[in-house]
XYZ file of C-alpha atoms in Angstrom:
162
model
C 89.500 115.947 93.029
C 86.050 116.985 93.128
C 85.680 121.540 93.721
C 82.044 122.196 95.101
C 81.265 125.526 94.153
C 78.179 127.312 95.500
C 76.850 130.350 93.589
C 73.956 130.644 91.107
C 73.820 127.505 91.150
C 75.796 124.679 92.350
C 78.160 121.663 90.529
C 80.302 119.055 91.901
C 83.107 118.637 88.795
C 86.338 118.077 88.570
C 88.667 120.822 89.097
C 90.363 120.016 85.761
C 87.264 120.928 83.631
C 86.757 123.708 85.945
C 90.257 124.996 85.106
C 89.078 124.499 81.098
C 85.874 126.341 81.197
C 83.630 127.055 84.541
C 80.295 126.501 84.366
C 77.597 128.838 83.597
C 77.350 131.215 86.336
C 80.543 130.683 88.142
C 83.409 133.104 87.575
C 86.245 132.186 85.230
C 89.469 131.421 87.187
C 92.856 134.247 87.143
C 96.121 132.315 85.502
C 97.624 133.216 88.522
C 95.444 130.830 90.887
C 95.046 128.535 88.264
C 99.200 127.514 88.055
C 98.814 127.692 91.832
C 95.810 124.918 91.826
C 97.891 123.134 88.990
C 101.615 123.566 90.898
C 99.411 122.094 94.501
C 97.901 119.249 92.579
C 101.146 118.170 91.120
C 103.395 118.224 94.078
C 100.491 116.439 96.017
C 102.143 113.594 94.427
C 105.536 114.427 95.303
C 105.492 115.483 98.964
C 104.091 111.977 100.287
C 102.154 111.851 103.997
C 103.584 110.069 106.883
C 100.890 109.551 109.385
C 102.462 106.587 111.764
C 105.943 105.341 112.858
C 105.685 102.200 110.793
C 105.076 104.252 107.521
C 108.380 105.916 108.515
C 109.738 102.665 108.835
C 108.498 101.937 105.469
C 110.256 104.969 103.887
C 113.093 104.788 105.172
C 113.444 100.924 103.841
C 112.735 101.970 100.489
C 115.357 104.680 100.931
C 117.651 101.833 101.910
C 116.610 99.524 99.042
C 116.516 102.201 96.234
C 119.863 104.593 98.022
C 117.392 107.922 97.473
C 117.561 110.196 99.933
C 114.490 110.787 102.011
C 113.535 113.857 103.143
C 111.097 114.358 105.534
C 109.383 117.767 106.847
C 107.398 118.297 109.758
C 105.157 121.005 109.944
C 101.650 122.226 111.807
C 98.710 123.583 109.417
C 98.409 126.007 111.909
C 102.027 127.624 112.417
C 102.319 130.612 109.822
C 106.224 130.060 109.132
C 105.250 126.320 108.246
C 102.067 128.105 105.745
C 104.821 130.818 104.211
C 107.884 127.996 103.946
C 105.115 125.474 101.907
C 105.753 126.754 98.678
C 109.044 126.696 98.502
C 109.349 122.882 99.683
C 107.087 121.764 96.896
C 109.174 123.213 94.090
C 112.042 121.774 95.704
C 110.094 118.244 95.970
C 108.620 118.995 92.293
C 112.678 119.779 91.347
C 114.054 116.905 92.893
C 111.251 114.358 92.816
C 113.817 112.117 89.993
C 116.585 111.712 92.268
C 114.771 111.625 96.007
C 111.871 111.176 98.081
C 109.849 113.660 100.000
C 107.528 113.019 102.737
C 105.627 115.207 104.909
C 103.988 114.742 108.656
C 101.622 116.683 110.007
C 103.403 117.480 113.957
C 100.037 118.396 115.496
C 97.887 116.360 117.405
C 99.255 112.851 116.936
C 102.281 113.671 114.702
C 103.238 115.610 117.771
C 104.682 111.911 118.948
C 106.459 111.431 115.812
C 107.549 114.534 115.852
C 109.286 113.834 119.465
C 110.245 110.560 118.435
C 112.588 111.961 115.240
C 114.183 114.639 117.814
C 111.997 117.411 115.886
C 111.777 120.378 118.666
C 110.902 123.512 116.321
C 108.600 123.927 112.863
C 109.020 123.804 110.423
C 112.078 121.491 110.168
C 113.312 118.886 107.856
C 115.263 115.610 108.123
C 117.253 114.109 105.339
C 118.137 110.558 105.949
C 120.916 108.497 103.190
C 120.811 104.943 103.343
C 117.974 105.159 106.053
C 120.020 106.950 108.611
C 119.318 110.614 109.686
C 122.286 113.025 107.816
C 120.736 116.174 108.636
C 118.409 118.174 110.962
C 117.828 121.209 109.424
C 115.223 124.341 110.275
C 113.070 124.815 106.497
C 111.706 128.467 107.303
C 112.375 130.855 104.806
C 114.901 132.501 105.797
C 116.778 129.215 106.276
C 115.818 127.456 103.191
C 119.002 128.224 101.190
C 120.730 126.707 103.679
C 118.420 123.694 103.976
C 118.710 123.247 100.106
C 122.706 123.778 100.621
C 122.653 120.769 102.987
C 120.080 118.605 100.564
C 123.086 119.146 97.734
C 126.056 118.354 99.838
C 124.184 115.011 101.596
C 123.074 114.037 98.091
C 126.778 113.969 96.458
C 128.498 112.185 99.510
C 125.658 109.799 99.250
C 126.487 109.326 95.810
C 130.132 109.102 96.247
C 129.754 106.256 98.600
């Protein structure tokens, strides 16, 4: 990943020698934003993006063919519970990433279909589906994420158990 950054002078580098040492001119970065940039970066690769039906298709296969559970949030860039809930879904993704598989669609403009489609009605909400078929519908919003995370435990030991 390439961070422009405009100032005294401008550079296109990579945001890991950024996070080393910033170039002349451009202010050093707090440790506070940089774990933030780091924690992003790594669950990029975690929470996966599901743009189309058949790329649902496709992860819910592997979750038949590998017996992970899949868990899948929907969410709008613009809705400020789905902004304040983000966080907490990517340390659970980053927490769980051994043992499942998280996914992500975007329910605005054309995810709004998909959205539909998967019976999604408010945001942000998660499904979790064992052996490719939905287990669980539930609300990820903050003050409903213990419960969500309750329900991720209990669907992943019956779906162990069986």
């Amino acid at each position: 990943e390439i961070l422009r950054v405009t100032g005294v002078q401008t550079c296109a580098l990579p945001i890991s020698q950024i996070l080393k040492s910033p170039p002349l001119g451009v202010p050093a970065i707090s440790s506070q934003r940089r774990a933030y940039i780091t924690a992003t970066q790594r669950s990029k690769s975690v929470v996966r993006d599901l743009k189309t039906q058949a790329e649902i298709d496709d992860a819910l296969h592997a979750c038949r063919a590998t017996g992970r559970l899949a868990v899948i949030k929907f969410y709008s860039p613009s809705c400020a519970t789905c902004i304040a809930s983000a966080p907490k879904f990517r340390r659970l993704a980053v927490a769980h990433a051994a043992v499942h598989d998280f996914y992500q669609i975007n329910a605005s403009a054309r995810g709004k279909a998909l959205a539909k489609a998967c019976g999604v009605i408010d945001l942000p909400t998660a499904q979790i589906y064992a052996s490719g078929s939905l287990a669980l519908t539930h609300s990820v919003a903050n003050k409903e994420f213990r419960n969500f995370e309750a329900g991720l435990s209990e669907q992943a030991s019956s779906s162990a158990c069986t």
